[in-house]
Amino acid sequence: MPASLASDLHAEFLQRFGYEPLLVRAPGRVNLIGEHTDYNGGFVLPAAIDKEMVFAVGLNGRAEIRLVAHDLGEIFNLASAADISPSATHWANYLLGVAAQFQARGLAVPGFDCVFGGDIPIGAGMSSSAAVECGLAFALNHLLGAGLAPMELARMAQKAEHTYAGVLCGIMDQFASLFGRAGQVVRLDCRSLDYAYFPFDTRACRIVLCNSGVKHSLASTAYNTRRQECERGVAVLQRHHPEVTSLRDATLAQLDKHRAELDPAVYRRCAYVVRENARVEAACQHLVAGDLAAFGREMYASHAGLRDDYEVSCVELDVLVEAARAAPGVFGARMMGGGFGGCTINLVAPDQVDSFIASVGAAYRQRFGRVPETYQTTIVDGVGEAVVATTAA
Ligand code: GLA
């Protein structure tokens, strides 16, 4: 995050509103492995990254809400914070949805001002929306002195996405943005919400994201459909195994035994989730053992499952993964996030990064006529206060 962005937003806030704001930064995330497992009570392995949203926020002592999307150059005003409801202004919903969650907990939300912007590419699968939600949740919690715990803020941000953006997401993105820790990935058990950090040194193994540039307009519909398919699978298993309340509890043996009762697509979705949970656990063991090659094999297997069984990949992502597999110095690659576009995540030996970017870029251009954007990310701390640099170092 360029330090100048916090300074710019701070200056813009002062100029527009004339009082000192609270400054907050909220990172996007990567997910090393564990895709579409969060809403199935399973495991994920994300980290917060150095692509962030920054917010200048203050209580204005009036009734109104004034929001400024710095990057879009757009303003949204609501006459009274008491009248929050979903808006036709798409970007404002991520903020309004969070404020509504405070109200839903019986916390009065007075008028506030917010100027925000950042460098998380939108629709690239790095969770720009979760960063927007979590940044404002943190800011309001602070300004209102509400004393809500970070996990509660994550839940509220997730609920905001459900109710104001219409995506029935799991908790991974919001959790990662709030709980990220510099230099560490974090394995979250999405059923118990227990979590454990594992060191990940991006100087020894680079995390490179390749952006397919594809944004599927039906992605949120397909996402919600996948979720329903998993629920249908659980309902069938539950008739025979009452203890199965989510796919986290299911086994491949159970799925195979009752396969005849499952729609073929539902069977494939469920089998993918059960296998992916096992892959996250295996991947963590490989990480602890320092075996990046074995870790990478889990990533390739994850991609194959997402492509063939969960069916959330697309040809652009598949080409990026195959190009990575063919490049020297790559430990593993797979699509990342909800799917249907966005980025692949690639673990690459540091001395091979330049040739990796060149060869994947060439393969992609040959097939699709354009070079994908790539990002080398580092792992940073989760949401926190931001500071404005007053003097040059
Ligand atoms: C999106 C959702 C997450 C998660 C991933 C897929 O990023 O917001 O909750 O389900 O897709 O793993």
XYZ file of C-alpha atoms and ligand atoms in Angstrom:
405
model
C 0.000 0.000 0.000
C 1.612 3.268 -1.023
C 1.897 5.397 2.158
C 0.771 8.340 0.065
C -2.747 6.917 -0.251
C -3.406 7.299 3.482
C -2.084 10.874 3.220
C -4.273 11.590 0.204
C -7.412 10.227 1.855
C -6.599 12.077 5.063
C -6.193 15.328 3.132
C -9.369 14.745 1.129
C -11.330 14.047 4.294
C -10.016 17.208 5.996
C -10.786 19.307 2.959
C -14.321 17.965 2.535
C -15.410 17.626 6.127
C -13.055 19.838 8.140
C -12.235 17.589 11.079
C -9.686 14.915 11.952
C -10.652 11.354 10.865
C -9.596 7.964 12.145
C -7.400 6.238 9.538
C -7.755 2.497 9.022
C -6.175 0.032 6.606
C -7.776 -3.287 5.631
C -5.925 -5.835 3.487
C -7.136 -8.190 0.784
C -6.241 -11.857 1.022
C -4.784 -14.827 -0.748
C -5.859 -18.383 -0.012
C -3.165 -21.022 -0.389
C -5.580 -23.933 -0.318
C -9.075 -24.797 0.953
C -11.516 -23.371 -1.599
C -15.295 -23.492 -1.192
C -14.769 -25.274 2.098
C -15.552 -22.367 4.450
C -19.337 -22.446 4.089
C -19.157 -26.224 4.468
C -17.641 -25.999 7.948
C -14.217 -26.986 6.612
C -10.650 -25.702 6.557
C -9.020 -22.789 4.727
C -5.451 -21.456 4.645
C -5.504 -17.736 3.796
C -3.192 -14.798 4.516
C -3.650 -11.024 4.417
C -1.643 -9.353 1.643
C -0.084 -6.015 0.809
C -3.000 -4.951 -1.379
C -5.191 -2.883 0.857
C -8.129 -0.537 1.253
C -7.603 2.603 3.324
C -10.324 4.543 5.118
C -10.632 7.975 6.686
C -13.692 7.831 8.945
C -15.266 10.155 11.518
C -18.512 10.716 13.379
C -19.929 13.980 12.031
C -22.247 14.922 14.894
C -25.183 15.046 12.481
C -27.731 12.511 11.255
C -26.345 11.962 7.769
C -23.971 9.440 6.248
C -21.541 10.813 3.657
C -19.469 8.300 1.715
C -16.756 9.081 -0.814
C -15.282 6.426 -3.132
C -11.937 8.090 -3.832
C -10.944 5.765 -6.688
C -14.272 6.125 -8.490
C -14.626 9.839 -7.770
C -18.170 9.188 -6.549
C -20.152 10.404 -3.564
C -23.073 8.794 -1.765
C -25.165 10.661 0.815
C -27.926 9.363 3.034
C -29.926 11.949 4.974
C -30.278 9.862 8.106
C -28.299 6.930 9.428
C -31.567 5.749 10.932
C -32.816 4.998 7.398
C -30.130 2.607 6.180
C -31.327 0.169 3.524
C -29.772 -1.449 0.417
C -28.961 1.129 -2.241
C -28.808 1.196 -6.043
C -25.229 2.481 -5.630
C -23.382 -0.827 -5.715
C -20.205 0.180 -3.859
C -22.094 1.958 -1.062
C -23.837 -1.283 -0.107
C -20.663 -2.802 1.328
C -20.444 0.109 3.777
C -24.165 0.501 4.460
C -24.458 -3.243 5.074
C -21.819 -3.021 7.789
C -23.495 -0.042 9.489
C -26.777 -1.988 9.386
C -25.069 -4.842 11.235
C -24.178 -2.534 14.119
C -27.814 -1.476 14.240
C -28.915 -5.103 14.137
C -26.938 -5.580 17.360
C -28.824 -2.738 18.993
C -25.949 -0.282 18.618
C -27.071 3.174 17.529
C -25.091 4.389 14.520
C -24.916 8.185 14.415
C -24.057 10.145 11.261
C -20.574 9.414 9.934
C -18.293 10.340 7.049
C -16.021 7.959 5.179
C -13.511 8.517 2.389
C -11.976 5.282 1.149
C -9.779 3.934 -1.642
C -7.156 1.294 -2.264
C -5.157 -0.864 -4.605
C -6.926 -4.242 -4.368
C -7.960 -5.079 -7.930
C -11.752 -5.467 -8.052
C -13.148 -8.814 -9.212
C -9.715 -10.430 -9.097
C -10.520 -12.800 -6.228
C -8.469 -10.885 -3.638
C -11.516 -9.960 -1.590
C -11.714 -6.237 -2.106
C -15.299 -6.346 -0.841
C -14.355 -8.073 2.417
C -11.608 -5.493 2.928
C -14.132 -2.678 2.490
C -16.510 -4.308 4.961
C -13.870 -5.150 7.541
C -12.215 -1.729 7.382
C -15.457 0.078 8.137
C -16.460 -2.475 10.785
C -13.147 -1.866 12.560
C -13.524 1.914 12.241
C -17.091 2.028 13.566
C -16.233 -0.359 16.393
C -13.451 2.016 17.395
C -15.383 5.255 16.954
C -18.494 3.971 18.732
C -16.462 2.357 21.509
C -18.557 -0.752 20.887
C -15.867 -3.152 22.104
C -16.828 -5.920 19.681
C -14.274 -8.732 19.334
C -12.576 -9.180 15.935
C -14.386 -12.482 15.283
C -17.688 -10.710 15.832
C -16.611 -8.017 13.362
C -15.775 -10.754 10.849
C -19.249 -12.252 11.289
C -20.875 -8.851 10.874
C -18.877 -8.145 7.721
C -19.864 -11.559 6.335
C -23.531 -10.862 7.128
C -23.230 -7.504 5.372
C -22.111 -9.361 2.248
C -25.087 -11.734 2.539
C -27.704 -9.068 3.063
C -26.424 -6.072 1.078
C -24.396 -7.733 -1.706
C -26.465 -10.911 -2.071
C -23.503 -13.308 -1.943
C -23.934 -16.101 0.605
C -20.197 -16.205 1.281
C -18.405 -18.097 4.023
C -16.247 -16.397 6.631
C -12.792 -16.873 5.105
C -12.291 -13.494 3.440
C -13.474 -11.387 6.347
C -11.533 -13.552 8.805
C -8.334 -13.243 6.756
C -8.597 -9.481 6.464
C -9.078 -9.082 10.230
C -6.838 -11.867 11.580
C -3.932 -11.777 9.120
C -0.426 -11.678 10.561
C 2.744 -10.527 8.810
C 4.813 -13.419 7.489
C 2.236 -16.075 8.417
C -0.596 -17.969 6.827
C -3.490 -18.966 9.034
C -5.452 -22.197 9.009
C -9.018 -21.607 10.088
C -11.415 -24.327 11.119
C -14.602 -22.743 9.820
C -16.783 -24.882 12.083
C -15.160 -24.226 15.471
C -13.469 -20.971 14.355
C -10.228 -22.218 15.938
C -7.202 -21.014 14.043
C -3.455 -21.563 13.936
C -0.693 -19.529 12.298
C 2.106 -21.061 10.207
C 5.206 -19.134 9.134
C 5.397 -18.493 5.406
C 8.478 -16.671 4.188
C 7.744 -14.975 0.867
C 11.471 -14.265 0.471
C 12.094 -18.015 0.250
C 9.009 -18.822 -1.810
C 7.220 -16.088 -3.700
C 3.450 -15.864 -3.948
C 2.666 -14.665 -7.455
C -0.884 -13.966 -8.573
C -1.817 -14.027 -12.266
C -4.992 -12.151 -13.072
C -7.047 -13.777 -15.820
C -8.857 -10.468 -16.223
C -12.115 -12.409 -16.466
C -15.040 -11.194 -14.379
C -17.987 -13.508 -14.719
C -21.254 -11.659 -14.338
C -23.013 -14.801 -13.107
C -20.337 -15.642 -10.530
C -22.438 -14.694 -7.511
C -25.430 -16.698 -8.773
C -23.248 -19.730 -9.433
C -21.624 -19.316 -6.014
C -24.986 -19.430 -4.275
C -26.002 -22.443 -6.383
C -22.871 -24.337 -5.286
C -23.748 -23.648 -1.715
C -27.266 -25.034 -2.222
C -25.906 -28.136 -3.950
C -23.729 -28.849 -0.912
C -26.749 -28.408 1.353
C -28.724 -30.851 -0.765
C -25.939 -33.383 -0.395
C -25.909 -32.940 3.373
C -29.697 -33.386 3.523
C -29.422 -36.759 1.777
C -26.559 -37.974 3.981
C -28.369 -36.817 7.083
C -31.229 -39.223 6.463
C -28.781 -42.073 7.012
C -26.217 -40.392 9.253
C -27.932 -37.883 11.550
C -24.553 -36.759 12.891
C -23.639 -35.213 9.514
C -24.627 -31.560 9.826
C -22.207 -30.230 7.202
C -19.830 -31.678 4.614
C -17.119 -31.306 7.215
C -18.627 -34.354 8.924
C -19.053 -36.389 5.733
C -16.722 -39.071 4.366
C -16.126 -40.327 0.856
C -17.340 -43.745 1.970
C -20.694 -42.261 2.998
C -20.993 -40.393 -0.280
C -20.231 -43.540 -2.250
C -22.686 -45.608 -0.257
C -25.535 -43.210 -0.983
C -24.431 -42.169 -4.424
C -27.598 -43.487 -6.082
C -29.659 -41.012 -4.065
C -27.492 -38.059 -5.019
C -27.806 -36.036 -8.167
C -24.512 -36.651 -10.074
C -23.513 -32.986 -9.871
C -24.292 -32.907 -6.140
C -22.168 -36.005 -5.636
C -19.204 -34.376 -7.401
C -19.544 -31.134 -5.432
C -19.650 -33.001 -2.138
C -16.759 -35.330 -2.984
C -14.663 -32.318 -3.942
C -15.301 -30.624 -0.587
C -14.467 -33.742 1.431
C -11.203 -34.168 -0.508
C -10.305 -30.492 -0.307
C -10.605 -30.521 3.478
C -8.166 -33.433 3.592
C -5.832 -31.535 1.255
C -5.707 -28.520 3.592
C -4.668 -30.698 6.482
C -2.040 -32.478 4.382
C -0.781 -29.150 3.008
C -0.262 -27.779 6.528
C 1.825 -30.811 7.398
C 3.922 -30.299 4.266
C 4.386 -26.651 5.208
C 5.618 -27.570 8.666
C 7.959 -30.142 7.109
C 9.239 -27.510 4.666
C 8.208 -29.659 1.712
C 7.021 -27.089 -0.815
C 6.921 -29.581 -3.660
C 4.425 -31.732 -1.745
C 2.492 -28.602 -0.781
C 2.361 -27.636 -4.444
C 0.986 -31.028 -5.449
C -1.957 -30.431 -3.122
C -2.527 -27.120 -4.909
C -2.598 -28.757 -8.347
C -5.009 -31.388 -7.037
C -7.175 -28.630 -5.588
C -7.302 -26.944 -8.988
C -8.246 -30.160 -10.751
C -11.101 -30.684 -8.291
C -12.321 -27.116 -8.688
C -12.198 -27.508 -12.467
C -13.697 -30.988 -12.899
C -15.881 -31.641 -9.859
C -16.820 -28.296 -8.357
C -16.883 -26.729 -11.833
C -16.008 -23.184 -10.844
C -12.923 -22.697 -13.021
C -12.868 -21.322 -16.552
C -10.631 -21.867 -19.561
C -8.525 -18.780 -18.829
C -7.706 -19.996 -15.311
C -6.979 -23.499 -16.591
C -4.550 -22.135 -19.175
C -2.769 -20.095 -16.477
C -2.399 -23.158 -14.245
C -1.119 -25.372 -17.078
C 1.353 -22.665 -18.116
C 2.578 -22.482 -14.517
C 2.981 -26.239 -14.366
C 5.173 -26.107 -17.472
C 7.385 -23.305 -16.100
C 10.545 -24.114 -14.132
C 10.712 -23.292 -10.434
C 6.969 -23.487 -9.766
C 5.942 -25.520 -6.708
C 2.210 -25.305 -7.241
C -0.590 -23.327 -8.851
C -4.357 -23.206 -8.750
C -7.305 -20.896 -9.194
C -8.055 -18.848 -6.094
C -11.279 -17.647 -4.501
C -14.831 -18.115 -5.712
C -13.796 -18.845 -9.305
C -15.218 -18.121 -12.785
C -12.345 -15.690 -13.311
C -10.048 -13.718 -11.054
C -6.526 -14.894 -10.272
C -4.428 -17.996 -10.015
C -2.099 -18.288 -7.047
C 1.372 -19.615 -7.795
C 4.213 -20.556 -5.463
C 7.452 -19.805 -7.264
C 11.156 -20.082 -6.405
C 12.487 -16.503 -6.042
C 15.159 -16.835 -8.714
C 12.586 -18.097 -11.231
C 9.955 -15.411 -10.811
C 10.979 -13.321 -13.812
C 11.090 -16.278 -16.180
C 7.801 -17.554 -14.702
C 6.056 -14.252 -15.426
C 7.524 -14.155 -18.923
C 6.560 -17.702 -19.867
C 3.060 -17.644 -18.367
C 2.477 -14.238 -19.952
C 3.569 -15.553 -23.349
C 1.354 -18.652 -23.109
C -1.634 -16.547 -22.113
C -1.052 -14.005 -24.843
C -0.710 -16.696 -27.452
C -4.090 -18.119 -26.471
C -6.081 -15.014 -25.533
C -4.226 -12.157 -27.197
C -3.321 -10.275 -24.037
C -0.809 -10.467 -21.207
C -2.237 -11.071 -17.716
C -1.445 -8.685 -14.894
C 0.709 -10.316 -12.221
C 1.277 -9.365 -8.597
C 4.022 -10.492 -6.246
C 2.458 -10.270 -2.836
C 3.836 -10.233 0.670
C 1.950 -11.258 3.797
C 0.969 -8.447 6.142
C -0.947 -7.823 9.361
C -4.736 -7.746 9.336
C -6.958 -4.675 9.704
C -5.564 -1.907 11.883
C -5.108 1.806 12.258
C -3.127 3.485 9.507
C -0.706 6.318 9.998
C 0.047 9.315 7.839
C 3.740 9.836 7.222
C 4.384 13.456 8.153
C 8.100 13.577 7.360
C 10.129 11.743 4.778
C 12.196 8.927 6.301
C -15.325 -16.315 -1.977
C -16.120 -16.264 -0.671
C -15.426 -17.076 0.421
C -15.080 -18.477 -0.055
C -14.405 -18.437 -1.423
C -14.218 -19.803 -2.008
O -14.101 -15.678 -1.816
O -16.268 -14.938 -0.228
O -16.234 -17.124 1.572
O -16.221 -19.290 -0.078
O -15.126 -17.656 -2.360
O -13.344 -20.539 -1.233
